[in-house]
Amino acid sequence: MGWYREKKRRALRRYQNFVGRIAKTSSFLAFLLPHVLYAVLVVGLKRIDPGVVTYLATKTYLCSFISFWHPLYLTFSVLRRLSHHLKDYKDGKASDENGKGAVKIVTPSILKKKRRQEAEIEELRVEVVDLLKYWVVYAILLGTVRTAKLLPFFGHVLNVTTDDVPKIPSRWSFSKKSSGLYSKLRLPGRIAEEITLLFLVWLRFMPSTTMAGEMKSSGSSMTASKSSGSGDLDKQRPVDILFAKLSPYVLSTMNSSAFLTKKALGDSSNEGSTFLSYAIQKLRSILDMAVLVRLISKGSQEWIITTIVESSALMPAVTTLLMPSYFTNFGVIYVSLVVPAGYTTTSCVHIRNASSKLETLMPKMDDGSRYLQFWLVHAAITLLLASFASLLAWLPLSTHATWLLWAYVQLESSTRKIYGWFESELGKKSLEDNVLVRSTARIIAALPSNVEDSSTNPVHADNVAAAEGDKSKVE
C-alpha cells in the first residue's frame, strides 16, 4: 500500500505540474482540461472495446460500489479515527472545568503531542468536508430522481429502463399515442446504466487541481497547517462544483422552516421573529419553571427544546401525512433527503470556515460527525426498507409510517443512539454474538420443515432404524 500511495502521489504531482503550466496561459483551459481528458478517454475506450463499459455497467456491481459502498466505508473509517480525538477533547474540556485555577505545566513532549494532534485533526477536517459534500450531492441527486419518478410525464420516462419493456398499462397511460411517445423517450437499460457508471466515475474520481492528501508535516505550525488545510478545502472536483451549485437550492428550500428558530436559542444576529420562535421562547420559560420545581431535569428540558427545533424543519412535509400515500411519498423524500442535506450543508460550511483552534474547530467537527453518522444510519435503513418493499406495499399507511420513521431518525439523539448500536454490533468479536445473526437463526429455526427431527419424535426414529435393520438382513 505504501508503494501504491507513493506512485499515486507522484503521478498526481506530475499531473498538477502539467495543469499549472497550462494555467499560466489560460486558467479556463486548465479548469476544463481534466473533463476534456476524461471525455477523450471514454470515447477512445468505446471505440477500441465497446463491450468493456457495457460489461462493467450491466454485469457487475461497480455502480453501487462507487456511489454507495465505498463512501460508506470511507465514512465509517473517518468516524472511527475522529472519535478518539473527540473523546480526548471532551475529556480535556471536562478536566479543565473541574480544575479551574490550577497551573498547567507544558513540557516539550506535551507540546509535540499537541502539534501532532492538530495536524491529524486538519487531515480529518479535509476528509470530513469531502464526505459531507458528497453525501449532500448524493441526497440531492437521489431526491431529484425519486421526485421525477413520481411525476406523471417524467415517471413514465424514468421508471422503466429495461430493454424488454413489458406492455403493462400504467396509471398515467391514456392512449396508444402517448404510450408510443413515452417508449421513444425512454433510454434502453444498457445505455442508461452506462451513463450512470460514467457519471459516477466522473463524480467520484476526477482529479482536482489541488491535491487533497498533501498536508504539512506533523511538526508544522498552526498557521502552516491552516493554510495547507484551506488549500485542500478549495478543490475544484466535480463533487465540489455540484455542491456549490446545488446546495444553495436546498438551503433556500429550508430557509422558511429549518433555521427560523435561531433567535429563540439566543442568536441575536437574526432579525425579525416568527410565531414558532416566539412559541419556543415561551415553552423554554415554562420548562425553566418545571426544572426549578424539579418536575423535569435540565437534560430533559434541553432534549425537548432540541427536538422541537430540529422538527421545525419538517413543517412543510407535515401536511402530506394527512394525504393519500402518493402525496406522502413527496413528504418522505423531503424528510429523508432534503432536510438532512440542508443540515449537512450547514455543518460542512461551518467546519470549512472554522479557524484551526481546537476550541473552535472541535465543536464543529462533533456536529459534522453527527451527520456522517446519520448517513450511515440512512444507508442501513434504506437497505432495510428496500428489502421489505414488497411486503410494505400491501400494508395500509406504510408510507405514512415510513415518514414517521425518517422524522425520528433525523433527530440527533436518535441518530447517535442508532449509530452507537450499529457500532457496538460491528465491534463484537464473534459473528454469532451479533443480534442480526441470532435473530436470523431464530427465524430460520422457527420456519416449518418437511424433515422431521429425531429428537422431537423418538418413536418415529426407532421405527425408521428398525426398518433399515430389516432391510439389511434381507439383503
CSV table of C-alpha atoms in Angstrom, one decimal, residues 2-473:
chain,number,residue,atom,x,y,z
A,2,GLY,CA,2.9,2.4,0.7
A,3,TRP,CA,4.3,1.8,-2.7
A,4,TYR,CA,0.9,2.4,-4.4
A,5,ARG,CA,0.4,5.7,-2.4
A,6,GLU,CA,3.8,6.9,-3.4
A,7,LYS,CA,3.3,6.2,-7.1
A,8,LYS,CA,-0.2,7.8,-6.9
A,9,ARG,CA,1.3,10.9,-5.2
A,10,ARG,CA,4.0,11.3,-7.8
A,11,ALA,CA,1.5,10.8,-10.7
A,12,LEU,CA,-0.8,13.4,-9.3
A,13,ARG,CA,2.1,15.8,-8.8
A,14,ARG,CA,3.2,15.4,-12.4
A,15,TYR,CA,-0.4,16.0,-13.5
A,16,GLN,CA,-0.7,19.1,-11.3
A,17,ASN,CA,2.5,20.5,-12.7
A,18,PHE,CA,1.2,20.0,-16.2
A,19,VAL,CA,-2.1,21.7,-15.3
A,20,GLY,CA,-0.1,24.5,-13.7
A,21,ARG,CA,1.9,25.2,-16.9
A,22,ILE,CA,-1.4,25.4,-18.8
A,23,ALA,CA,-2.9,27.6,-16.2
A,24,LYS,CA,-0.2,30.2,-16.9
A,25,THR,CA,-1.6,30.5,-20.4
A,26,SER,CA,-5.3,30.1,-19.6
A,27,SER,CA,-7.0,29.3,-16.3
A,28,PHE,CA,-10.2,28.4,-18.0
A,29,LEU,CA,-8.5,25.9,-20.2
A,30,ALA,CA,-6.7,24.4,-17.2
A,31,PHE,CA,-10.1,24.1,-15.5
A,32,LEU,CA,-11.6,22.3,-18.4
A,33,LEU,CA,-8.6,20.0,-19.1
A,34,PRO,CA,-9.5,17.2,-16.7
A,35,HIS,CA,-13.0,16.9,-18.1
A,36,VAL,CA,-11.8,17.0,-21.7
A,37,LEU,CA,-9.2,14.3,-21.0
A,38,TYR,CA,-11.9,12.2,-19.3
A,39,ALA,CA,-14.3,12.6,-22.3
A,40,VAL,CA,-11.4,11.7,-24.7
A,41,LEU,CA,-10.7,8.6,-22.6
A,42,VAL,CA,-14.3,7.5,-22.6
A,43,VAL,CA,-14.7,8.0,-26.4
A,44,GLY,CA,-11.4,6.1,-27.1
A,45,LEU,CA,-12.4,3.2,-24.8
A,46,LYS,CA,-15.8,2.9,-26.6
A,47,ARG,CA,-14.1,2.9,-29.9
A,48,ILE,CA,-11.4,0.4,-29.0
A,49,ASP,CA,-13.6,-2.0,-27.0
A,50,PRO,CA,-17.2,-1.0,-26.6
A,51,GLY,CA,-18.1,-4.1,-24.5
A,52,VAL,CA,-15.9,-3.2,-21.6
A,53,VAL,CA,-18.1,-0.3,-20.3
A,54,THR,CA,-21.2,-2.2,-21.1
A,55,TYR,CA,-20.0,-5.3,-19.1
A,56,LEU,CA,-18.9,-3.2,-16.1
A,57,ALA,CA,-22.2,-1.3,-16.1
A,58,THR,CA,-24.6,-4.2,-16.6
A,59,LYS,CA,-22.8,-7.3,-15.3
A,60,THR,CA,-21.1,-6.0,-12.2
A,61,TYR,CA,-21.9,-4.1,-9.0
A,62,LEU,CA,-19.5,-1.3,-9.8
A,63,CYS,CA,-22.1,1.4,-9.8
A,64,SER,CA,-23.4,0.6,-6.3
A,65,PHE,CA,-19.8,0.2,-5.1
A,66,ILE,CA,-18.7,3.6,-6.3
A,67,SER,CA,-21.9,5.5,-5.3
A,68,PHE,CA,-22.8,3.7,-2.1
A,69,TRP,CA,-20.5,1.1,-0.5
A,70,HIS,CA,-17.2,2.9,-1.0
A,71,PRO,CA,-18.4,6.2,0.5
A,72,LEU,CA,-19.9,4.2,3.4
A,73,TYR,CA,-16.6,2.5,4.1
A,74,LEU,CA,-14.8,5.9,4.0
A,75,THR,CA,-17.4,7.5,6.3
A,76,PHE,CA,-17.1,4.7,8.9
A,77,SER,CA,-13.3,4.9,8.7
A,78,VAL,CA,-13.3,8.6,9.3
A,79,LEU,CA,-15.7,8.3,12.2
A,80,ARG,CA,-13.6,5.7,13.9
A,81,ARG,CA,-10.5,7.9,13.6
A,82,LEU,CA,-12.3,11.1,14.6
A,83,SER,CA,-14.0,9.5,17.7
A,84,HIS,CA,-10.7,9.3,19.5
A,85,HIS,CA,-9.9,13.0,19.0
A,86,LEU,CA,-13.5,14.0,20.1
A,87,LYS,CA,-13.2,11.8,23.2
A,88,ASP,CA,-9.8,13.4,24.1
A,89,TYR,CA,-11.2,16.9,23.5
A,90,LYS,CA,-14.3,16.3,25.7
A,91,ASP,CA,-12.2,14.7,28.5
A,92,GLY,CA,-9.8,17.5,28.4
A,93,LYS,CA,-12.6,20.1,28.5
A,94,ALA,CA,-14.2,18.4,31.5
A,95,SER,CA,-10.9,18.2,33.3
A,96,ASP,CA,-10.2,21.9,32.6
A,97,GLU,CA,-13.7,22.8,34.1
A,98,ASN,CA,-13.0,20.6,37.2
A,99,GLY,CA,-9.5,22.0,37.7
A,100,LYS,CA,-10.1,25.7,37.1
A,101,GLY,CA,-7.3,27.9,38.6
A,102,ALA,CA,-4.7,25.1,38.5
A,103,VAL,CA,-1.3,25.8,36.9
A,104,LYS,CA,-0.7,23.8,33.8
A,105,ILE,CA,2.9,22.6,33.0
A,106,VAL,CA,3.6,22.3,29.3
A,107,THR,CA,6.5,20.1,28.6
A,108,PRO,CA,8.2,19.7,25.1
A,109,SER,CA,6.6,16.2,24.8
A,110,ILE,CA,3.1,17.6,25.5
A,111,LEU,CA,3.7,20.4,23.0
A,112,LYS,CA,4.9,17.9,20.4
A,113,LYS,CA,1.9,15.6,21.0
A,114,LYS,CA,-0.5,18.6,20.7
A,115,ARG,CA,1.0,19.7,17.4
A,116,ARG,CA,0.8,16.1,16.0
A,117,GLN,CA,-2.9,16.0,17.1
A,118,GLU,CA,-3.6,19.3,15.4
A,119,ALA,CA,-2.1,18.0,12.2
A,120,GLU,CA,-4.2,14.9,12.3
A,121,ILE,CA,-7.3,16.9,13.0
A,122,GLU,CA,-6.6,19.1,10.0
A,123,GLU,CA,-6.3,16.0,7.8
A,124,LEU,CA,-9.6,14.7,9.3
A,125,ARG,CA,-11.1,18.1,8.7
A,126,VAL,CA,-10.4,17.8,4.9
A,127,GLU,CA,-11.8,14.3,4.8
A,128,VAL,CA,-15.0,15.2,6.8
A,129,VAL,CA,-15.7,18.1,4.5
A,130,ASP,CA,-15.2,16.0,1.4
A,131,LEU,CA,-17.6,13.3,2.7
A,132,LEU,CA,-20.2,15.8,3.8
A,133,LYS,CA,-20.1,17.4,0.3
A,134,TYR,CA,-20.5,14.0,-1.3
A,135,TRP,CA,-23.5,13.0,0.8
A,136,VAL,CA,-25.2,16.3,0.1
A,137,VAL,CA,-24.8,15.8,-3.6
A,138,TYR,CA,-25.9,12.2,-3.3
A,139,ALA,CA,-29.0,13.2,-1.4
A,140,ILE,CA,-29.9,16.0,-3.9
A,141,LEU,CA,-29.5,13.8,-6.9
A,142,LEU,CA,-31.3,10.8,-5.4
A,143,GLY,CA,-34.1,13.1,-4.2
A,144,THR,CA,-34.4,14.7,-7.7
A,145,VAL,CA,-34.6,11.3,-9.4
A,146,ARG,CA,-37.2,9.9,-6.9
A,147,THR,CA,-39.3,13.0,-7.3
A,148,ALA,CA,-39.2,12.9,-11.0
A,149,LYS,CA,-40.3,9.2,-11.0
A,150,LEU,CA,-43.4,10.2,-9.0
A,151,LEU,CA,-44.4,12.8,-11.6
A,152,PRO,CA,-46.7,11.8,-14.4
A,153,PHE,CA,-44.6,12.5,-17.5
A,154,PHE,CA,-41.1,12.1,-16.1
A,155,GLY,CA,-42.2,9.0,-14.2
A,156,HIS,CA,-43.1,7.3,-17.4
A,157,VAL,CA,-39.7,8.0,-18.9
A,158,LEU,CA,-37.6,7.2,-15.9
A,159,ASN,CA,-39.4,4.3,-14.2
A,160,VAL,CA,-38.8,1.8,-16.9
A,161,THR,CA,-35.2,1.5,-18.1
A,162,THR,CA,-35.0,-2.2,-19.2
A,163,ASP,CA,-34.6,-3.2,-22.9
A,164,ASP,CA,-37.5,-5.5,-22.8
A,165,VAL,CA,-40.3,-3.3,-21.6
A,166,PRO,CA,-43.5,-5.3,-20.7
A,167,LYS,CA,-46.6,-3.8,-22.1
A,168,ILE,CA,-48.5,-3.3,-18.9
A,169,PRO,CA,-50.9,-0.3,-18.7
A,170,SER,CA,-49.8,2.4,-16.3
A,171,ARG,CA,-51.9,4.8,-14.3
A,172,TRP,CA,-50.7,7.6,-16.5
A,173,SER,CA,-51.2,5.9,-19.9
A,174,PHE,CA,-54.3,7.3,-21.6
A,175,SER,CA,-53.8,6.3,-25.2
A,176,LYS,CA,-51.6,4.3,-27.5
A,177,LYS,CA,-50.3,7.5,-29.0
A,178,SER,CA,-49.0,8.7,-25.7
A,179,SER,CA,-47.6,5.3,-24.9
A,180,GLY,CA,-45.6,5.3,-28.1
A,181,LEU,CA,-44.2,8.8,-27.3
A,182,TYR,CA,-43.1,7.6,-23.9
A,183,SER,CA,-41.4,4.5,-25.4
A,184,LYS,CA,-39.5,6.7,-27.8
A,185,LEU,CA,-38.2,8.9,-25.0
A,186,ARG,CA,-37.1,6.1,-22.8
A,187,LEU,CA,-33.4,5.2,-22.8
A,188,PRO,CA,-32.6,1.5,-23.2
A,189,GLY,CA,-31.4,-0.1,-19.9
A,190,ARG,CA,-27.9,-0.7,-21.2
A,191,ILE,CA,-27.4,2.9,-22.2
A,192,ALA,CA,-28.9,4.2,-19.0
A,193,GLU,CA,-26.6,2.0,-16.9
A,194,GLU,CA,-23.5,3.0,-18.9
A,195,ILE,CA,-24.3,6.7,-18.5
A,196,THR,CA,-24.8,6.2,-14.8
A,197,LEU,CA,-21.4,4.4,-14.5
A,198,LEU,CA,-19.6,7.1,-16.4
A,199,PHE,CA,-21.2,9.9,-14.4
A,200,LEU,CA,-20.3,8.2,-11.1
A,201,VAL,CA,-16.7,7.7,-12.2
A,202,TRP,CA,-16.5,11.4,-13.2
A,203,LEU,CA,-18.2,12.5,-9.9
A,204,ARG,CA,-16.0,10.4,-7.6
A,205,PHE,CA,-12.6,10.0,-9.2
A,206,MET,CA,-12.0,13.1,-11.3
A,207,PRO,CA,-8.6,14.5,-10.1
A,208,SER,CA,-8.5,18.1,-8.7
A,209,THR,CA,-6.0,20.8,-9.4
A,210,THR,CA,-5.3,20.8,-5.7
A,211,MET,CA,-4.0,17.5,-4.1
A,212,ALA,CA,-6.3,16.6,-1.2
A,213,GLY,CA,-3.8,14.3,0.5
A,214,GLU,CA,-0.8,16.6,0.7
A,215,MET,CA,-0.6,18.1,4.1
A,216,LYS,CA,2.2,19.7,6.0
A,217,SER,CA,4.3,17.6,8.3
A,218,SER,CA,3.2,17.0,11.9
A,219,GLY,CA,5.8,19.4,13.2
A,220,SER,CA,4.5,22.3,11.2
A,221,SER,CA,3.0,25.3,13.0
A,222,MET,CA,-0.7,26.0,13.2
A,223,THR,CA,-0.5,28.8,10.6
A,224,ALA,CA,1.1,26.5,8.1
A,225,SER,CA,-1.3,23.7,8.9
A,226,LYS,CA,-4.3,26.1,8.5
A,227,SER,CA,-3.1,27.3,5.1
A,228,SER,CA,-2.5,23.8,3.9
A,229,GLY,CA,-5.9,22.7,5.1
A,230,SER,CA,-7.7,25.7,3.5
A,231,GLY,CA,-5.9,24.9,0.2
A,232,ASP,CA,-7.2,21.3,0.4
A,233,LEU,CA,-10.7,22.6,1.1
A,234,ASP,CA,-10.7,24.7,-2.0
A,235,LYS,CA,-10.6,21.9,-4.5
A,236,GLN,CA,-12.5,22.1,-7.9
A,237,ARG,CA,-13.5,18.5,-8.3
A,238,PRO,CA,-16.9,17.6,-9.8
A,239,VAL,CA,-18.3,17.0,-6.3
A,240,ASP,CA,-17.2,20.4,-5.2
A,241,ILE,CA,-18.7,22.0,-8.3
A,242,LEU,CA,-22.0,20.3,-7.9
A,243,PHE,CA,-22.1,21.0,-4.2
A,244,ALA,CA,-21.5,24.7,-4.8
A,245,LYS,CA,-24.3,24.8,-7.5
A,246,LEU,CA,-26.9,22.6,-5.8
A,247,SER,CA,-26.6,23.2,-2.0
A,248,PRO,CA,-28.0,26.8,-2.2
A,249,TYR,CA,-31.2,25.4,-3.5
A,250,VAL,CA,-31.5,23.0,-0.6
A,251,LEU,CA,-30.8,25.9,1.9
A,252,SER,CA,-33.3,28.1,0.2
A,253,THR,CA,-35.9,25.3,0.5
A,254,MET,CA,-35.3,25.1,4.2
A,255,ASN,CA,-35.0,28.8,4.9
A,256,SER,CA,-38.7,29.1,5.8
A,257,SER,CA,-38.6,26.4,8.4
A,258,ALA,CA,-35.1,25.0,9.2
A,259,PHE,CA,-33.4,28.0,10.7
A,260,LEU,CA,-36.2,30.2,11.8
A,261,THR,CA,-35.7,29.3,15.5
A,262,LYS,CA,-32.2,30.5,15.9
A,263,LYS,CA,-33.3,33.6,17.6
A,264,ALA,CA,-35.2,31.5,20.1
A,265,LEU,CA,-31.9,29.9,21.0
A,266,GLY,CA,-30.2,33.2,21.6
A,267,ASP,CA,-28.9,34.1,18.2
A,268,SER,CA,-29.1,37.9,18.2
A,269,SER,CA,-27.8,38.1,14.6
A,270,ASN,CA,-31.2,37.0,13.3
A,271,GLU,CA,-33.6,39.9,12.8
A,272,GLY,CA,-37.3,39.6,13.0
A,273,SER,CA,-39.3,37.0,14.7
A,274,THR,CA,-41.7,34.2,13.8
A,275,PHE,CA,-44.6,32.6,15.6
A,276,LEU,CA,-42.7,29.4,16.0
A,277,SER,CA,-39.7,31.1,17.5
A,278,TYR,CA,-42.0,33.0,19.9
A,279,ALA,CA,-43.7,29.8,20.9
A,280,ILE,CA,-40.4,28.1,21.6
A,281,GLN,CA,-39.3,31.1,23.8
A,282,LYS,CA,-42.5,30.8,25.8
A,283,LEU,CA,-42.0,27.0,26.0
A,284,ARG,CA,-38.5,27.5,27.3
A,285,SER,CA,-39.7,29.8,30.0
A,286,ILE,CA,-42.3,27.2,31.1
A,287,LEU,CA,-39.7,24.4,31.1
A,288,ASP,CA,-37.4,26.6,33.1
A,289,MET,CA,-40.1,26.7,35.8
A,290,ALA,CA,-40.5,23.0,35.6
A,291,VAL,CA,-36.8,22.5,36.1
A,292,LEU,CA,-36.9,24.9,39.0
A,293,VAL,CA,-39.6,22.9,40.8
A,294,ARG,CA,-37.8,19.7,39.8
A,295,LEU,CA,-40.6,18.3,37.7
A,296,ILE,CA,-38.1,17.6,34.9
A,297,SER,CA,-34.3,17.5,34.7
A,298,LYS,CA,-32.1,20.0,32.8
A,299,GLY,CA,-31.2,17.3,30.3
A,300,SER,CA,-34.9,16.6,29.6
A,301,GLN,CA,-35.5,20.3,29.0
A,302,GLU,CA,-32.7,20.5,26.5
A,303,TRP,CA,-33.9,17.3,24.8
A,304,ILE,CA,-37.5,18.7,24.4
A,305,ILE,CA,-36.2,22.1,23.0
A,306,THR,CA,-33.7,20.4,20.7
A,307,THR,CA,-36.3,18.0,19.4
A,308,ILE,CA,-38.8,20.8,18.6
A,309,VAL,CA,-36.1,22.9,17.0
A,310,GLU,CA,-34.9,20.1,14.7
A,311,SER,CA,-38.5,19.0,14.0
A,312,SER,CA,-39.4,22.6,12.8
A,313,ALA,CA,-37.6,21.8,9.5
A,314,LEU,CA,-40.2,19.1,8.9
A,315,MET,CA,-43.2,21.5,9.0
A,316,PRO,CA,-43.6,21.8,5.2
A,317,ALA,CA,-44.0,18.0,4.9
A,318,VAL,CA,-46.4,17.5,7.8
A,319,THR,CA,-49.4,18.2,5.6
A,320,THR,CA,-48.5,15.2,3.5
A,321,LEU,CA,-49.3,12.9,6.4
A,322,LEU,CA,-53.0,13.9,6.0
A,323,MET,CA,-53.0,13.0,2.3
A,324,PRO,CA,-53.0,9.7,0.4
A,325,SER,CA,-49.8,7.7,0.1
A,326,TYR,CA,-48.9,9.1,-3.4
A,327,PHE,CA,-48.6,12.6,-1.9
A,328,THR,CA,-47.0,11.3,1.3
A,329,ASN,CA,-44.1,9.9,-0.9
A,330,PHE,CA,-43.1,13.5,-1.6
A,331,GLY,CA,-43.1,14.2,2.2
A,332,VAL,CA,-40.9,11.1,2.7
A,333,ILE,CA,-38.4,12.5,0.1
A,334,TYR,CA,-38.4,15.8,1.9
A,335,VAL,CA,-37.9,14.3,5.4
A,336,SER,CA,-35.3,11.7,4.4
A,337,LEU,CA,-33.2,13.6,1.9
A,338,VAL,CA,-33.9,17.3,1.7
A,339,VAL,CA,-33.8,18.2,5.4
A,340,PRO,CA,-30.7,16.1,6.2
A,341,ALA,CA,-29.0,17.5,3.1
A,342,GLY,CA,-29.7,21.1,4.3
A,343,TYR,CA,-28.4,20.4,7.8
A,344,THR,CA,-25.3,18.6,6.4
A,345,THR,CA,-24.6,21.6,4.1
A,346,THR,CA,-24.7,24.0,7.1
A,347,SER,CA,-22.4,21.7,9.1
A,348,CYS,CA,-20.0,21.4,6.1
A,349,VAL,CA,-19.8,25.2,5.7
A,350,HIS,CA,-19.2,25.7,9.5
A,351,ILE,CA,-16.4,23.2,9.5
A,352,ARG,CA,-14.8,24.7,6.4
A,353,ASN,CA,-15.0,28.3,7.7
A,354,ALA,CA,-13.9,27.5,11.3
A,355,SER,CA,-10.5,28.5,12.5
A,356,SER,CA,-7.8,25.9,13.3
A,357,LYS,CA,-8.1,26.5,17.0
A,358,LEU,CA,-9.2,23.3,18.7
A,359,GLU,CA,-11.7,25.2,20.9
A,360,THR,CA,-13.4,26.5,17.8
A,361,LEU,CA,-13.0,23.6,15.4
A,362,MET,CA,-13.8,20.6,17.6
A,363,PRO,CA,-17.4,21.5,18.4
A,364,LYS,CA,-18.0,21.9,14.6
A,365,MET,CA,-16.3,18.6,14.0
A,366,ASP,CA,-18.5,17.0,16.6
A,367,ASP,CA,-21.6,18.4,14.8
A,368,GLY,CA,-20.2,17.1,11.5
A,369,SER,CA,-19.7,13.6,12.9
A,370,ARG,CA,-23.4,13.6,13.8
A,371,TYR,CA,-24.4,14.0,10.1
A,372,LEU,CA,-21.8,11.4,9.0
A,373,GLN,CA,-23.4,9.0,11.5
A,374,PHE,CA,-26.8,9.9,10.1
A,375,TRP,CA,-25.8,9.0,6.5
A,376,LEU,CA,-24.6,5.6,7.7
A,377,VAL,CA,-27.8,5.0,9.5
A,378,HIS,CA,-29.7,6.3,6.5
A,379,ALA,CA,-28.0,3.7,4.3
A,380,ALA,CA,-28.8,0.9,6.7
A,381,ILE,CA,-32.5,1.9,6.9
A,382,THR,CA,-32.7,2.4,3.2
A,383,LEU,CA,-31.5,-1.2,2.6
A,384,LEU,CA,-33.9,-2.5,5.2
A,385,LEU,CA,-36.9,-0.7,3.6
A,386,ALA,CA,-35.8,-1.9,0.2
A,387,SER,CA,-35.7,-5.5,1.4
A,388,PHE,CA,-39.2,-5.3,2.7
A,389,ALA,CA,-40.6,-3.1,0.0
A,390,SER,CA,-42.9,-5.9,-1.5
A,391,LEU,CA,-44.3,-6.6,2.0
A,392,LEU,CA,-44.8,-2.9,2.9
A,393,ALA,CA,-46.7,-2.3,-0.4
A,394,TRP,CA,-49.5,-4.5,1.0
A,395,LEU,CA,-49.7,-2.8,4.4
A,396,PRO,CA,-52.0,0.2,4.8
A,397,LEU,CA,-50.4,3.5,5.7
A,398,SER,CA,-46.9,2.0,5.3
A,399,THR,CA,-45.8,5.2,3.5
A,400,HIS,CA,-47.0,7.3,6.5
A,401,ALA,CA,-45.1,5.0,8.9
A,402,THR,CA,-42.0,5.5,6.8
A,403,TRP,CA,-42.4,9.3,7.0
A,404,LEU,CA,-42.6,9.0,10.8
A,405,LEU,CA,-39.5,6.7,10.8
A,406,TRP,CA,-37.4,9.2,8.9
A,407,ALA,CA,-38.6,12.0,11.1
A,408,TYR,CA,-37.5,10.1,14.2
A,409,VAL,CA,-34.1,9.0,12.7
A,410,GLN,CA,-33.1,12.5,11.7
A,411,LEU,CA,-33.2,13.7,15.3
A,412,GLU,CA,-29.7,14.0,16.9
A,413,SER,CA,-30.5,11.8,19.9
A,414,SER,CA,-31.9,9.1,17.6
A,415,THR,CA,-29.1,9.2,15.1
A,416,ARG,CA,-26.4,8.9,17.8
A,417,LYS,CA,-28.3,6.1,19.6
A,418,ILE,CA,-28.8,4.0,16.5
A,419,TYR,CA,-25.3,4.5,15.3
A,420,GLY,CA,-23.9,3.5,18.7
A,421,TRP,CA,-25.9,0.3,18.5
A,422,PHE,CA,-24.6,-0.4,15.0
A,423,GLU,CA,-21.0,0.3,16.1
A,424,SER,CA,-21.3,-2.0,19.1
A,425,GLU,CA,-22.7,-4.8,16.9
A,426,LEU,CA,-20.0,-4.4,14.4
A,427,GLY,CA,-17.3,-4.3,17.1
A,428,LYS,CA,-18.2,-7.7,18.5
A,429,LYS,CA,-15.5,-10.4,18.1
A,430,SER,CA,-17.7,-13.3,17.2
A,431,LEU,CA,-20.3,-13.2,14.4
A,432,GLU,CA,-22.6,-15.4,16.5
A,433,ASP,CA,-22.9,-12.7,19.1
A,434,ASN,CA,-24.4,-10.3,16.5
A,435,VAL,CA,-28.1,-9.6,17.2
A,436,LEU,CA,-29.0,-9.7,13.5
A,437,VAL,CA,-27.3,-13.1,13.0
A,438,ARG,CA,-29.0,-14.5,16.1
A,439,SER,CA,-32.4,-13.2,15.0
A,440,THR,CA,-32.0,-14.6,11.6
A,441,ALA,CA,-31.1,-18.0,13.0
A,442,ARG,CA,-34.1,-18.0,15.3
A,443,ILE,CA,-36.4,-17.1,12.3
A,444,ILE,CA,-34.9,-19.9,10.2
A,445,ALA,CA,-35.3,-22.4,13.1
A,446,ALA,CA,-39.0,-21.4,13.6
A,447,LEU,CA,-39.8,-22.0,9.9
A,448,PRO,CA,-41.7,-25.2,9.1
A,449,SER,CA,-39.7,-28.1,7.6
A,450,ASN,CA,-40.7,-31.3,5.8
A,451,VAL,CA,-37.8,-33.2,7.5
A,452,GLU,CA,-38.8,-34.5,11.0
A,453,ASP,CA,-36.4,-34.1,13.8
A,454,SER,CA,-35.5,-37.3,15.5
A,455,SER,CA,-35.0,-35.5,18.8
A,456,THR,CA,-38.7,-34.4,18.8
A,457,ASN,CA,-40.1,-37.7,17.6
A,458,PRO,CA,-38.1,-40.6,19.0
A,459,VAL,CA,-40.8,-43.2,18.2
A,460,HIS,CA,-40.6,-42.4,14.5
A,461,ALA,CA,-36.8,-42.5,14.7
A,462,ASP,CA,-36.9,-46.0,16.2
A,463,ASN,CA,-39.3,-47.3,13.5
A,464,VAL,CA,-37.0,-45.9,10.8
A,465,ALA,CA,-34.0,-47.6,12.4
A,466,ALA,CA,-35.8,-50.9,12.7
A,467,ALA,CA,-36.9,-50.8,9.1
A,468,GLU,CA,-33.4,-50.1,7.9
A,469,GLY,CA,-32.2,-53.1,10.0
A,470,ASP,CA,-34.7,-55.5,8.5
A,471,LYS,CA,-33.8,-54.3,5.0
A,472,SER,CA,-30.1,-55.1,5.7
A,473,LYS,CA,-31.0,-58.6,6.9
